[in-house]
Every structure is written in C-alpha cells, then in structure tokens.
Amino acid sequence: MSADEKNYIALFNDLVDIVDKDGIPTFLVKNERNELGLFESVELDGKTYYPPEKEHMPFVLPRANEVIKHYQEQIHKEKVSNKKLYKELVSYLTDVSDLPDDNLYYMLAAWVIHTYLLDKFDYSPYINLHALPARGKTKTGRGLINISYRGLNIESVAVAHLFRYSENYEATLFLDAKDISGSAKKMGFEDILLKRFEKGAIVARINPDAGAFEDTRYYKIYGATVVATNEAIDDILSTRGITINMPESSKLFDRTPTPEEILHLKEKLTAFRARYQDKELPTVTKPCLGRLGDIIKPLLQIVRLVNAKEEIRILKLIENINNDNRTALSESEEACIFMTILKLKPFIRNGKLDNSKITASYNEGTPSYQRTSARHIADVTRAMGFKKGSSSNGGSAIYWDEVVIKSLCNRYGISYTPQPSVTSVSSASANSNSINLSTGRNNE
C-alpha cells in the first residue's frame, strides 16, 4: 500500500500517544489489564489506520522504551513518583522563566500536567504572558510548550493551522504575537480564541461553492493554549485564563533547553498520562465563583492528585487573582456608575430611581464634551441586571432590586449595608451618611 492510500489517525480511545520506536512513529496503547503495547497500525470500524508520518508531526515524539520504563517505575511507587514529577517540573520552570510570584511555578507545573489529561476537564485555562518586549515571554512560553502534550510553537498564526492542529492532534498551542487580539481580528480567528478553552467547542467555516448543507464544515477546537503578547490582554483572553505580567528579569538565562534535551520530562509525563487516562481524578469543588473557579478547578484537581500539600499555593494565587480582578473592576465605568446608584438611594420613589438623576450625578464636575449620555448609562444599568421602569415624569428609571445590588456589591468588592429606602428627602439629607459603602479606594 502506498503512502497516499494509507489511512492516518492520531487520536482514538485507549491511545496513550504516538511514540518513537527505532525512528518509526508507533501507537502506544493501554489495554484493560493496564498493560502498554506498541502497534504499527490499528483496526477501527473496519479500517486499518497508521500513525502520521514523522514529517507531518511538528513536535518531538517520546521514545517508546523510555515511556514504558517510566510507566513500570511509576506504577510501583505511585505517590512518590507523582510528587517527584511535580517537583521536577517546578524546578525546570524555575530554570527557564522569571515569574512575579513563586507560586506561579507550581501553578504552571500543574497546567503542564493537565495538558496530558485534557479530555477529563471541562475547561483549559489560557496562560496569558503579557509584558513589554524582551521580558522573557517567548522563553517562558517555549519552556512550557516544549514539555506539554504535543506542544507546538506557532509564530505565524494561520487559521488553517489552528483547525488542523486542534482537530487532528489535540495539540497544545503557543501563540506568540505582538498583538494577539489584533491578529485574531485581522486574520479571522476571534471565534477560536473565544471558545478554545471550553470542552466540546466547535466553530464553523463556510464553503459557498459546496451547496446546501454541505457548505458548512464544523471544527473541533478545544485545547490547551499559551499566549504571549506585548499589548494589553482583552476580555476575551483575560476572563478565560490566567494572565501573568512578566517582570523585568534579574536572572541570567544562558539558553532555553531544546525539546530533545528535555525529552525525558515529556516521557515521564506520557507515562503519567498512561496511568491516569482511564482513571477518575480527585473530586474538588470550584475554588471560587464565576468563570475563574471553572478554569482553575482542573489545576486544583491535578495538584490534589500529585501533591495535595501544595494546594495552598494555588488557593493563594486564586485569592490574589480575585483581588486584582476586583481592583480592576472597581475602577471600571460600570463600577463607577454602580457607586453612583448606591449613593442615590435616598432618591428612590416607589421602588424606582430616575435615570436622569443617575446621569446628572455621574457627570457632575465633568466637562460637557466628556459627559456620558443618559442612553449609554441606561444601557449599562440594564447590562448590570437592573430592570427598566418609568419615572413619575415619564422618563426612564431603574427598579431598585436588593438581590441585584447584593450581587453587584460582591462583584465589585463593595461593602454595603441594606437599609430601608425613603420616599421623600431633602437635598441636605441626600448627602447624609446613612448608607455604608466601602471599596477601600477614593471615590470622589
């Protein structure tokens, strides 16, 4: 059979990975007796499939004999092997990167491990490396990708590559771009960045020449992703991952080890995958509310599996990230409008607050050319969850809802003590201290 007639595959049930056996790509498969076997081909649905040719796999393959050797060693000393592997990864990452918080090395080590068990998780958090040029983003990204599952460094992003590497290989991707958000808009892969972090994610592309029903192709795009960018991280990435603002480094890095030099780590990680790909991972609850809790949960599961004593490091990071997020939110336009609403509680009439009062108070002291329109403020308050109403003079208003208020206070990190509203008040009493507000910042 010629190479053109062969059926190729890189993903199927029970496959540990494609490995290198004497220079030939070979399937490494685990059976129901927990035994590893090497196969040059497999029969699936009546067809014979082969591993892709080596030149079609742009990542270094683990060596078959080394993976099997590590597997045998690890299954006899499972807990010790897990701790040792985790420690090795932390040590390696410390050697190839300079991060602003030592706990990040432990988090990134867990992230690397999670790439080998990706199908077990509903989410895979982006690792967003952000900084000015020459601060080690690329070095750190390559350091991560060189030991991740089927890691690929993509310097020139092409949509076709993103589709093929995701669907055919479930590869871990490193997207290194000066302005990743701008590149996504320009080259048409915003939808991929929007969805790639979530299991089961698919995106569609249209071929108008193919005819009805056959003109749409759906691509699976779920996968682990590292991003390096000089420009500020936008909401698409920041809410779907962990952003690391790289510091000015004081370390001296002679070089980044090549994939071949650290192949032993990939081989140990591949053996780890073989041990756990058909096992349940530790159950953990979401460590915090919202999407951050969703994307951090897989890393917490990994840490609990490999060394539960280090969980405190991940929880401390979550606390810091939450604090940073709340600080950023508290300085946003939405938070400032919400603070204005809280201060106007004495002006509630029949459970409603006039939009005109919110607009006037929010724009107080602002030059006319910089003032925010009433329509925009109304749009923002609706987006916050306030229901629209009508004021007594026929203008627009919002309904005062303590459930919404409490939720927004929690979101923006504001301490708020609910008190009964009043139906009439003088302008003097409107400036009283009857409302307890605290954000830890100057709101003048």
Coordinates of C-alpha atoms in Angstrom, one line a residue, residues 332-339 341 355 358 362 372-387 398 404 408 412:
S332 CA -14.3 50.4 35.6
E333 CA -17.1 52.5 34.1
E334 CA -19.7 50.0 35.3
A335 CA -18.4 50.1 38.9
C336 CA -18.4 53.9 38.9
I337 CA -22.0 54.0 37.6
F338 CA -23.0 51.5 40.2
M339 CA -21.4 53.5 43.0
I341 CA -26.6 54.4 42.0
N355 CA -32.1 57.6 35.1
I358 CA -28.0 58.8 37.8
Y362 CA -22.4 60.6 37.4
T372 CA -21.8 60.2 29.4
S373 CA -25.2 60.2 27.8
A374 CA -28.3 59.1 29.6
R375 CA -28.9 56.4 26.9
H376 CA -25.5 54.9 27.5
I377 CA -26.0 54.8 31.2
A378 CA -29.4 53.2 30.7
D379 CA -27.7 50.5 28.6
V380 CA -25.1 49.9 31.2
T381 CA -27.6 49.6 34.1
R382 CA -29.6 47.1 32.0
A383 CA -26.5 45.1 31.4
M384 CA -25.9 45.1 35.1
G385 CA -29.2 43.4 35.7
F386 CA -31.5 46.3 36.7
K387 CA -35.0 46.2 35.2
I398 CA -34.5 51.5 37.1
V404 CA -29.1 42.7 42.1
L408 CA -23.0 43.7 42.2
Y412 CA -17.1 44.9 42.7

